[in-house]
Coordinates of C-alpha atoms and ligand atoms in Angstrom, one line a residue:
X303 CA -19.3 -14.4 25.0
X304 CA -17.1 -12.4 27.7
X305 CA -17.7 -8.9 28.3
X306 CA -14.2 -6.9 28.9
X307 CA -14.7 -3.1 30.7
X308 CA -12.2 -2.6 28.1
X309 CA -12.8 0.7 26.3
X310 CA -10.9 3.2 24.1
X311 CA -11.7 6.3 22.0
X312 CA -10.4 4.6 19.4
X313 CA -10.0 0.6 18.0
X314 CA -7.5 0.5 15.1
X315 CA -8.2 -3.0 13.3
X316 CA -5.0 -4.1 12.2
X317 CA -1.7 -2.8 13.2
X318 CA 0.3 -2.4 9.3
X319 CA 1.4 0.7 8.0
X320 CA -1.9 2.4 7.9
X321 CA -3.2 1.8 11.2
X322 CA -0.1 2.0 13.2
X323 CA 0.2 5.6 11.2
X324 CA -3.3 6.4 12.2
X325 CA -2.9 5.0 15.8
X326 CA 0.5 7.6 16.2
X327 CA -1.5 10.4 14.6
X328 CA -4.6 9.9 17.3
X329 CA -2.3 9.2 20.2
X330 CA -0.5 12.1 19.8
X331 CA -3.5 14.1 19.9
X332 CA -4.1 12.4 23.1
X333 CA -6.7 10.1 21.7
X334 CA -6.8 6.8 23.6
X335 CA -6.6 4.1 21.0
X336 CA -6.2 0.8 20.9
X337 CA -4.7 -1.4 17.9
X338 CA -5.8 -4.7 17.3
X339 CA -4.3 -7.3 14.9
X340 CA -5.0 -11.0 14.3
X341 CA -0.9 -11.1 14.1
X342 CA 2.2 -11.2 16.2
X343 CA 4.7 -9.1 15.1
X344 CA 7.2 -9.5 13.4
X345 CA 4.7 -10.9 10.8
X346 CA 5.5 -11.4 6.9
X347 CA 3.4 -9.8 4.6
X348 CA 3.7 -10.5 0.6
X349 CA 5.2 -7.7 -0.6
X350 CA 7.8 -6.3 -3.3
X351 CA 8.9 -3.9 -0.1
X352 CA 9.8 -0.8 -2.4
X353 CA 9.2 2.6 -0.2
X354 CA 8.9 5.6 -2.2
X355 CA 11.4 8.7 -2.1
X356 CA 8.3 10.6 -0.7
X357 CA 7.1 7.6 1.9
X358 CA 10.3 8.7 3.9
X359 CA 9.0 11.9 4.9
X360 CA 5.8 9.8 6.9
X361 CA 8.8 7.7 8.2
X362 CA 10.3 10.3 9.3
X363 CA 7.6 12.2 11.3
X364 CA 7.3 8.6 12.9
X365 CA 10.9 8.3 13.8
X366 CA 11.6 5.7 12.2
X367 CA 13.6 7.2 9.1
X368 CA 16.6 7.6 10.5
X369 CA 17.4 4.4 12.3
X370 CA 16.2 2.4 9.2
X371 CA 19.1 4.7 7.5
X372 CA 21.7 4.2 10.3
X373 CA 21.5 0.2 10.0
X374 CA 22.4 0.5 5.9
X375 CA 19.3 0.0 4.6
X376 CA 19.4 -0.5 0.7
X377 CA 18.6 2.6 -1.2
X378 CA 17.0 2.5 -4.7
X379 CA 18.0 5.3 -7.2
X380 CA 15.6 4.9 -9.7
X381 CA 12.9 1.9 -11.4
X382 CA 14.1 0.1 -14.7
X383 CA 11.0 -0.8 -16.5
X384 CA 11.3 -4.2 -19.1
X385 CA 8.0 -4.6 -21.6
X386 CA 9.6 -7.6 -23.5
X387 CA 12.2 -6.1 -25.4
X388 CA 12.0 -2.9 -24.7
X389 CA 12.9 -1.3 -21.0
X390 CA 13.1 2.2 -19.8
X391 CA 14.7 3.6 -16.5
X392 CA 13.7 7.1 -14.8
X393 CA 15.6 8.7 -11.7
X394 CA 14.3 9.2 -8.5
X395 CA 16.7 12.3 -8.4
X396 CA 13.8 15.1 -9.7
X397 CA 12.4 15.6 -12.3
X398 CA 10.8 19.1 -14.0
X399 CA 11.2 21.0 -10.6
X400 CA 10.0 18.2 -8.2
X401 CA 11.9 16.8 -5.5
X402 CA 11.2 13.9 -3.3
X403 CA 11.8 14.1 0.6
X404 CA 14.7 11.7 0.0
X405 CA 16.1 11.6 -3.8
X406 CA 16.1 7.8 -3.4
X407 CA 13.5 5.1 -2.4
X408 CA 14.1 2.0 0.3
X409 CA 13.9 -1.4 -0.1
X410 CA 13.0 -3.1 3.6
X411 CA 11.9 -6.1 4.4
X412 CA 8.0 -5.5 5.9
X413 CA 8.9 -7.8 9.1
X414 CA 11.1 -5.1 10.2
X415 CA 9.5 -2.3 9.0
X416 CA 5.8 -3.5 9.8
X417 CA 7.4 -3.7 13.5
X418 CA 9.3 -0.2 13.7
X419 CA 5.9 1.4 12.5
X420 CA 4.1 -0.6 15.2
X421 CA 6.6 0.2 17.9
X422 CA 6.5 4.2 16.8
X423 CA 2.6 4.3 17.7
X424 CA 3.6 2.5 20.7
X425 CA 5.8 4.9 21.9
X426 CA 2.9 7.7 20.6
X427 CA 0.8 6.1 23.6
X428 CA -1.1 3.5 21.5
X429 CA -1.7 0.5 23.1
X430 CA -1.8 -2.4 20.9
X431 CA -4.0 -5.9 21.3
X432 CA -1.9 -9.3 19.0
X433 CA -3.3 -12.2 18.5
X434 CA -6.3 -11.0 18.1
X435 CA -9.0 -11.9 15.3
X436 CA -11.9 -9.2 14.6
X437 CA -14.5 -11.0 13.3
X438 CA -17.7 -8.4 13.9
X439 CA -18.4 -4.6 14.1
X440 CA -20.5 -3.8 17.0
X441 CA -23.5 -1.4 16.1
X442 CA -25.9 0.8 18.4
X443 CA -29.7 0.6 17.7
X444 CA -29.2 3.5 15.3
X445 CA -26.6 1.6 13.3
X446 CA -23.5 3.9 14.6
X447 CA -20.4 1.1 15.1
X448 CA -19.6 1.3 18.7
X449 CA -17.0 -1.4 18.9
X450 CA -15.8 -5.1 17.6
X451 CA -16.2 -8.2 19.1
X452 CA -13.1 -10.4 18.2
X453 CA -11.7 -13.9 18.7
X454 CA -8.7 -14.2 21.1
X455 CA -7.6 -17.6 21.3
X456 CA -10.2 -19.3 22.4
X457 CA -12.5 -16.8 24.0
X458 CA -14.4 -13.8 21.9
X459 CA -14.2 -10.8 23.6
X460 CA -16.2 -7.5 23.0
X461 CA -14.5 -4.3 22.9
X462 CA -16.2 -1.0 22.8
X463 CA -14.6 2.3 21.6
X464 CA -16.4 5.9 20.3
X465 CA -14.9 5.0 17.3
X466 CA -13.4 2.4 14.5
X467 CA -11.0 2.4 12.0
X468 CA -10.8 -0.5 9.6
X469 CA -7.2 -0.9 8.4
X470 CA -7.4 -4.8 7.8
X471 CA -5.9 -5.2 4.5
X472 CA -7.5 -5.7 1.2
X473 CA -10.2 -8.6 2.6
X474 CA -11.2 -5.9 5.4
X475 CA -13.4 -7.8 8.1
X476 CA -14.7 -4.4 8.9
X477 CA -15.5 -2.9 5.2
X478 CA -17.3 -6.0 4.6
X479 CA -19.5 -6.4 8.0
X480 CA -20.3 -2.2 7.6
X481 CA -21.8 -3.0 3.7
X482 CA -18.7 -0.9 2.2
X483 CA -16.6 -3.5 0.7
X484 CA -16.6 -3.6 -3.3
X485 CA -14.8 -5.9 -5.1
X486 CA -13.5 -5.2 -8.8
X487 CA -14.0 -7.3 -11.6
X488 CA -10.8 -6.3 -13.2
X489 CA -8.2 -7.0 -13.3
X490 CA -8.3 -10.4 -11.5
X491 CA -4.5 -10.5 -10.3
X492 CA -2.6 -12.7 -7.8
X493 CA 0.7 -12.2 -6.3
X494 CA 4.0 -15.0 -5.3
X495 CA 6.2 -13.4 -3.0
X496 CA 9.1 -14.8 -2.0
X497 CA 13.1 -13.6 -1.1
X498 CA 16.4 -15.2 -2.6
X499 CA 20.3 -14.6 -1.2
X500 CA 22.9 -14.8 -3.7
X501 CA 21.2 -12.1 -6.1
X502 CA 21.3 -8.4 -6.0
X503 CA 21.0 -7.5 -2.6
X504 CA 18.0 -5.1 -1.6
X505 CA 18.7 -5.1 2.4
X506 CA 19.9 -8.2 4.5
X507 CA 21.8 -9.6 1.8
X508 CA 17.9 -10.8 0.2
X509 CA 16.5 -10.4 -2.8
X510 CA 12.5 -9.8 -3.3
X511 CA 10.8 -11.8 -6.1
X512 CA 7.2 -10.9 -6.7
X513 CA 5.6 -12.5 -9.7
X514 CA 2.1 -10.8 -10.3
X515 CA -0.1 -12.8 -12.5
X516 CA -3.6 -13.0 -14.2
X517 CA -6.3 -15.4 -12.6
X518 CA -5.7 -18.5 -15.2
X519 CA -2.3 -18.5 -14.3
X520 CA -2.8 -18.5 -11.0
X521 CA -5.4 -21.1 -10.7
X522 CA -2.7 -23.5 -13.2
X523 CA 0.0 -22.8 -10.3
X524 CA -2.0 -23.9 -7.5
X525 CA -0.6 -26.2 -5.2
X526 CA 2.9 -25.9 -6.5
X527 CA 3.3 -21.9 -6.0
X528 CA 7.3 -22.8 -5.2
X529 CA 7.7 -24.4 -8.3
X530 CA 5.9 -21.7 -10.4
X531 CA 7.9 -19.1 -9.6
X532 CA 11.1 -20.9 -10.1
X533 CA 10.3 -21.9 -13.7
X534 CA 9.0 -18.4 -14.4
X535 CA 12.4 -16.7 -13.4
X536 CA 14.8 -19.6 -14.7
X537 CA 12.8 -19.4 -18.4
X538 CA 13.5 -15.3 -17.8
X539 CA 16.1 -14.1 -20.6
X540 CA 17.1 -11.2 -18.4
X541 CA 16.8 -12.3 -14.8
X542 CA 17.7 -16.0 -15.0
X543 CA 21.4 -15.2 -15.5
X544 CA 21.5 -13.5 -12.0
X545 CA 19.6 -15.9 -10.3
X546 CA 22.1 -19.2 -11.5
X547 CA 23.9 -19.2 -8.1
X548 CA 21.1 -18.0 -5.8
X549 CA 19.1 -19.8 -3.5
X550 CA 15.3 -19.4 -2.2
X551 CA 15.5 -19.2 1.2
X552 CA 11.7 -18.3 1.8
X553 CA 8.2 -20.1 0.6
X554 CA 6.3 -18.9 -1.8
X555 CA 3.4 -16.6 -0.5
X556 CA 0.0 -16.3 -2.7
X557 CA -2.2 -13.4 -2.5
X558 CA -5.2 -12.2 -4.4
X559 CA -7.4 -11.7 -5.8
X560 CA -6.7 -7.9 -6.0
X561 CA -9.0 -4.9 -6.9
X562 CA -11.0 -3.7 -4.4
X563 CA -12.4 0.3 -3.8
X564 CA -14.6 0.5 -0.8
X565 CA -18.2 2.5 -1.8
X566 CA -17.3 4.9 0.6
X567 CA -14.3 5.4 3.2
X568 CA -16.6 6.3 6.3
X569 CA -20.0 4.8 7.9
X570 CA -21.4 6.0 10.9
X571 CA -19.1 5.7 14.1
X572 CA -16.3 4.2 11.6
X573 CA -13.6 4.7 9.1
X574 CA -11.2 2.9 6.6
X575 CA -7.6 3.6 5.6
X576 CA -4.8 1.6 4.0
X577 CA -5.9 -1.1 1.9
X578 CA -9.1 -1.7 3.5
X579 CA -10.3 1.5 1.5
X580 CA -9.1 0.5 -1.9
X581 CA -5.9 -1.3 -3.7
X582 CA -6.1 -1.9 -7.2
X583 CA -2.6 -3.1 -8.3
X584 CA 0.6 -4.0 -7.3
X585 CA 2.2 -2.6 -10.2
X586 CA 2.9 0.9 -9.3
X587 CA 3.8 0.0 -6.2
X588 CA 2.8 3.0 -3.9
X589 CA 0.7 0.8 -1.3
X590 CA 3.0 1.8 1.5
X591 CA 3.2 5.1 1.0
X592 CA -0.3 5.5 0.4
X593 CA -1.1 3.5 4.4
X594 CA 1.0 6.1 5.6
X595 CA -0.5 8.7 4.3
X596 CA -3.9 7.8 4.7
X597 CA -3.4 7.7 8.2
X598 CA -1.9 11.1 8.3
X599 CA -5.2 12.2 6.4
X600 CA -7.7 10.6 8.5
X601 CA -6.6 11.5 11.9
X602 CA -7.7 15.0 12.4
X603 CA -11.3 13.9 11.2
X604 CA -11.7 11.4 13.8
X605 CA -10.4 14.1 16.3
X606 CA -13.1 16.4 14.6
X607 CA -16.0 13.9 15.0
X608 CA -15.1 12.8 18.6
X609 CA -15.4 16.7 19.5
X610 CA -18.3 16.9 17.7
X611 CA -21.3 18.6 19.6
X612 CA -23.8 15.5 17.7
X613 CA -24.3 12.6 15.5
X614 CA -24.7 15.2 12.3
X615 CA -21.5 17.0 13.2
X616 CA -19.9 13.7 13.5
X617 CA -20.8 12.6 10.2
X618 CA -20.1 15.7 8.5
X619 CA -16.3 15.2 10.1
X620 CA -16.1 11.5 8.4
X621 CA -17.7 12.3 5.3
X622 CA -15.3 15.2 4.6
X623 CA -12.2 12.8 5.4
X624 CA -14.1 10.3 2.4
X625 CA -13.6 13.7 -0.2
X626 CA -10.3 14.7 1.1
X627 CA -9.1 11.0 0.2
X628 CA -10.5 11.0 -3.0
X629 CA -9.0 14.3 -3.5
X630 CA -5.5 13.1 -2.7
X631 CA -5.9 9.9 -4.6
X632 CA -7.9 9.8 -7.1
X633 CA -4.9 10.9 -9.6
X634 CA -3.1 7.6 -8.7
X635 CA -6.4 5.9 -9.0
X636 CA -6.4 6.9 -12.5
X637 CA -3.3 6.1 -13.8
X638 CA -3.2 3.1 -12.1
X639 CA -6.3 1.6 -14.1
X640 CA -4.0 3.4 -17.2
X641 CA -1.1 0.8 -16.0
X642 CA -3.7 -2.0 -15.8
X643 CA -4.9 -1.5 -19.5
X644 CA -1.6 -1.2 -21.0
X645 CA -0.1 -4.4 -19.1
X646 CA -3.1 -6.1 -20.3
X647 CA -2.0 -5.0 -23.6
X648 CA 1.6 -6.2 -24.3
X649 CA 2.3 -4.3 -27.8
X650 CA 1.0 -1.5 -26.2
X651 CA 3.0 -1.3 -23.2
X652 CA 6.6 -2.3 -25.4
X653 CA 6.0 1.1 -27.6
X654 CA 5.0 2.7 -24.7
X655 CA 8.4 1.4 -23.2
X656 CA 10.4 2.0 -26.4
X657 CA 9.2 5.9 -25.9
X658 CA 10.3 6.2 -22.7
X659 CA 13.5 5.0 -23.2
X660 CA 14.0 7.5 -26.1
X661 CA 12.6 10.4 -23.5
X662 CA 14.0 10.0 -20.4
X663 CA 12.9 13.7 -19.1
X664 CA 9.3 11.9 -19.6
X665 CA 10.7 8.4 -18.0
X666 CA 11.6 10.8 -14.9
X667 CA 8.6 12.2 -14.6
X668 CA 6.3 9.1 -14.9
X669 CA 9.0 7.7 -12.3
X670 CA 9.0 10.9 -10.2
X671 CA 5.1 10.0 -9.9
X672 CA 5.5 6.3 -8.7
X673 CA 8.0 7.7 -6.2
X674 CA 4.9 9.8 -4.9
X675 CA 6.6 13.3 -5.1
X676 CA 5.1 14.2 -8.9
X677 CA 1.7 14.6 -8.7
X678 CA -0.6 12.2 -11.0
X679 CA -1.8 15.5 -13.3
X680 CA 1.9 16.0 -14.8
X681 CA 1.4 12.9 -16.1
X682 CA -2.5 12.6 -16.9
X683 CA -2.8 15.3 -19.6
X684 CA -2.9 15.6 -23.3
X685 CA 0.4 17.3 -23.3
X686 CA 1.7 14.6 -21.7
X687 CA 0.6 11.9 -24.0
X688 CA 1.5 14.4 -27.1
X689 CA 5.2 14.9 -26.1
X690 CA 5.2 11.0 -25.7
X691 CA 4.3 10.1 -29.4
X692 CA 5.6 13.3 -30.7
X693 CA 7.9 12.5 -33.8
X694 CA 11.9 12.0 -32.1
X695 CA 14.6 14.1 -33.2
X696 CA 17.4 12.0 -34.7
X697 CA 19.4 12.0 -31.4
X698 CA 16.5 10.6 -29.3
X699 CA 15.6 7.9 -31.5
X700 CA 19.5 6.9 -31.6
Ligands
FAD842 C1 2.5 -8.6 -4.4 C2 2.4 -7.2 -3.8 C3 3.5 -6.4 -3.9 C4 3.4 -5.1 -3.3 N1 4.5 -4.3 -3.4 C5 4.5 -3.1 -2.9 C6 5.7 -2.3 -2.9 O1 6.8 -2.7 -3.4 N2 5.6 -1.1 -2.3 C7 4.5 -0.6 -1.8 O2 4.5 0.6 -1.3 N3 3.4 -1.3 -1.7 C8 3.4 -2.6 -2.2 N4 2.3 -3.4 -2.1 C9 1.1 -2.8 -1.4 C10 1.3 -2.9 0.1 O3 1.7 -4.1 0.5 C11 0.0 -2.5 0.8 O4 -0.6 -1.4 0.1 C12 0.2 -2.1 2.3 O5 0.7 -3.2 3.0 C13 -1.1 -1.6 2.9 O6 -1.0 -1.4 4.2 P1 -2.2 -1.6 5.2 O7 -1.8 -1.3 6.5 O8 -3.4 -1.0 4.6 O9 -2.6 -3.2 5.1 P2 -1.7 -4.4 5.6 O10 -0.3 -4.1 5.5 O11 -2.2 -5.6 4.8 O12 -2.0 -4.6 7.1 C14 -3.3 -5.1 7.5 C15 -3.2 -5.6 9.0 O13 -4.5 -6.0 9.4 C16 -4.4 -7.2 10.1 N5 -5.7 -7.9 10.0 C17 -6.4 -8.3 8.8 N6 -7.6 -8.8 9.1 C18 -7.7 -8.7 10.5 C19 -8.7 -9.1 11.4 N7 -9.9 -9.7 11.0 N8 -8.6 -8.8 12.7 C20 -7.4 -8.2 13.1 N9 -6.4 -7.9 12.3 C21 -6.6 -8.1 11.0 C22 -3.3 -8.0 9.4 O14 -2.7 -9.0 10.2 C23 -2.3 -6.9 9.0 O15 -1.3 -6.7 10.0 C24 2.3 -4.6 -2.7 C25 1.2 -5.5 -2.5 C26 1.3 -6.8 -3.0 C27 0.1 -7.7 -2.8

């Protein structure tokens, strides 16, 4: 093994949107940290590259906002929701008295925007390692992680810093080797991600297609993911009309399976953010926003326990970043597993959908919510669920 005199304040594991936001955070408080990522960027990632109305205000703290704007970036004004027959649309515009940073969400491609994010913590002062492979936490004699020891090409390097973030994704190297990682049983989902031209255009004149699908399913596609997908879309009432003169210009990329929530968010001498802490489900679609923010949550805590007079203190600084994430989250958390049962449940989810489209004020809201500038409560309450299923007057049930 070779020894580098290579240290940092901080190591970053994994440069996507939550560590590059937590590496900008910390190097702008003139923490020395260091991003490592088994990629090279500009690096694909499967993805249905929706960014929330609210995710463009963490853009554009980065920077990165307005240039994404300048170049014509598509701009989504709302979600349209289809539960077999039924379908509902709400508005990104505001909804009850909310309003989003932007009153419209972003469809991007995550090669681009993965890079702009990378390139912002660059210019913050982070320095960033690609092409490199974590594989290990490093741990004192008391347990405290102190560093990673990672593969680089050929050669595995240790790397020693005061303090580690784990933002590796949903199959975090570093929640699993600290004991944190938790896997959920359900649901069991897998993703197939791949772009089109020829359709409706969401930036660069491509179209996303991401077909999320149960376990069984996605065991019966192995081996022919390409040809999965293009059967499910051509046997598609509503989508195979659009797709009869487009062409797949990209493979097919699996992922899964999903559902993972970390026991806790901190250990000693280390932290997770992004995905590494928990993703449950693709369907509401608030991954990126919720990297972004983590990061922007996390950073003052590791500035807090790297200031901190002793081990205690620094624990108390990690374990208070574990409730404040919980705090912030645990609404979407919620209505998340809500989205899981009633996609599970197909009858349930088209009278669900039939409602919505009868009460768009409610349709706003729940979309208001997905677009991360409602907060989860407006829609996690009795009254809620009452107004939904109240009897409709004559007008809304025309
Ligand atoms: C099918 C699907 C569709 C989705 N659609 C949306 C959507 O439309 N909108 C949305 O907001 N969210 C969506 N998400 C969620 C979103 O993609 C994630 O929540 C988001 O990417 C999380 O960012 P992250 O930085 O935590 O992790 P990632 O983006 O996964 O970044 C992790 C980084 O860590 C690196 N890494 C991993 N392991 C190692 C290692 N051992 N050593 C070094 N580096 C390592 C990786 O190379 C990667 O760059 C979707 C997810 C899926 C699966």
């Amino acid at each position: 093994m070779t020894s580098l005199q290579n240290r940092a304040d901080v190591i970053v594991v994994g440069g996507g949107p939550a560590g590059a936001s937590t590496a900008w955070a910390l190097a702008r408080n003139g923490i020395e940290t260091l991003i490592v990522d088994r990629a090279r960027f500009p690096r694909a990632k499967p993805c249905a590259e929706y960014l929330s109305p609210q995710a463009a205000r963490l853009l554009h703290e980065m920077g990165v906002l307005e240039g994404l704007e300048r170049s014509g970036v598509t701009t989504l004004s709302g979600m349209r929701i289809h539960a077999g027959s039924a379908s509902f649309e709400g508005n990104f515009a505001g909804s009850h008295g909310f309003r989003g940073f932007r009153n419209r969400g972003i469809a991007v491609r995550r090669e681009r925007l993965d890079a702009l994010l990378l390139d912002a913590a660059r210019a913050a002062g982070a320095r960033v390692l690609e092409n490199a492979v974590v594989q290990d936490v490093v741990r004192d004699d008391s347990g405290a992680a102190v560093g990673v020891s990672l593969r680089r090409d050929s050669t595995v390097i240790e790397l020693r810093a005061r303090h580690v973030v784990g933002a590796d994704g949903i199959r975090s190297v570093v929640a699993r080797r600290l004991g944190l990682a938790r896997r959920m049983r359900w649901p069991s989902r897998y993703a197939f991600v791949t772009h089109w031209e020829g359709v409706a255009d969401v930036g660069d004149g491509v179209t996303n297609v991401a077909v999320v699908t149960d376990s069984s399913r996605a065991t019966a596609a192995a081996g022919d993911a390409d040809g999965f997908v293009v059967k499910l879309v051509a046997s598609h009432a509503t989508l195979a009309p659009h797709f009869s003169h487009a062409r797949q210009i990209s493979a097919v990329l699996p992922t899964g399976p999903f559902g993972s929530r970390a026991k806790a968010a901190c250990a000693a001498g280390a932290t997770l953010v992004g995905d590494a802490a928990d993703f449950y489900d693709p369907f509401t679609g608030k991954g990126i926003y919720a990297a972004l923010r983590g990061g922007e949550l996390l950073a003052p805590y590791v500035v807090e326990s790297l200031r901190a007079p002793n081990a205690r203190a620094q624990r108390a600084a990690l374990e208070a970043y574990d409730r404040c994430r919980r705090h912030e989250f645990g609404g979407k958390w919620r209505l998340e597993r809500l989205v899981s049962i009633a996609v599970a449940h197909p009858p349930l989810l088209a009278l669900i959908a039939r409602r919505l489209h009868a009460r768009c004020d409610l349709a706003d809201l729940l979309v208001g919510v997905a677009g991360d500038f409602v907060p989860p409560r407006e829609v996690l309450n009795l009254r809620f669920a009452m107004r939904l299923f109240a009897p409709l007057t004559a007008t809304e049930a025309a």
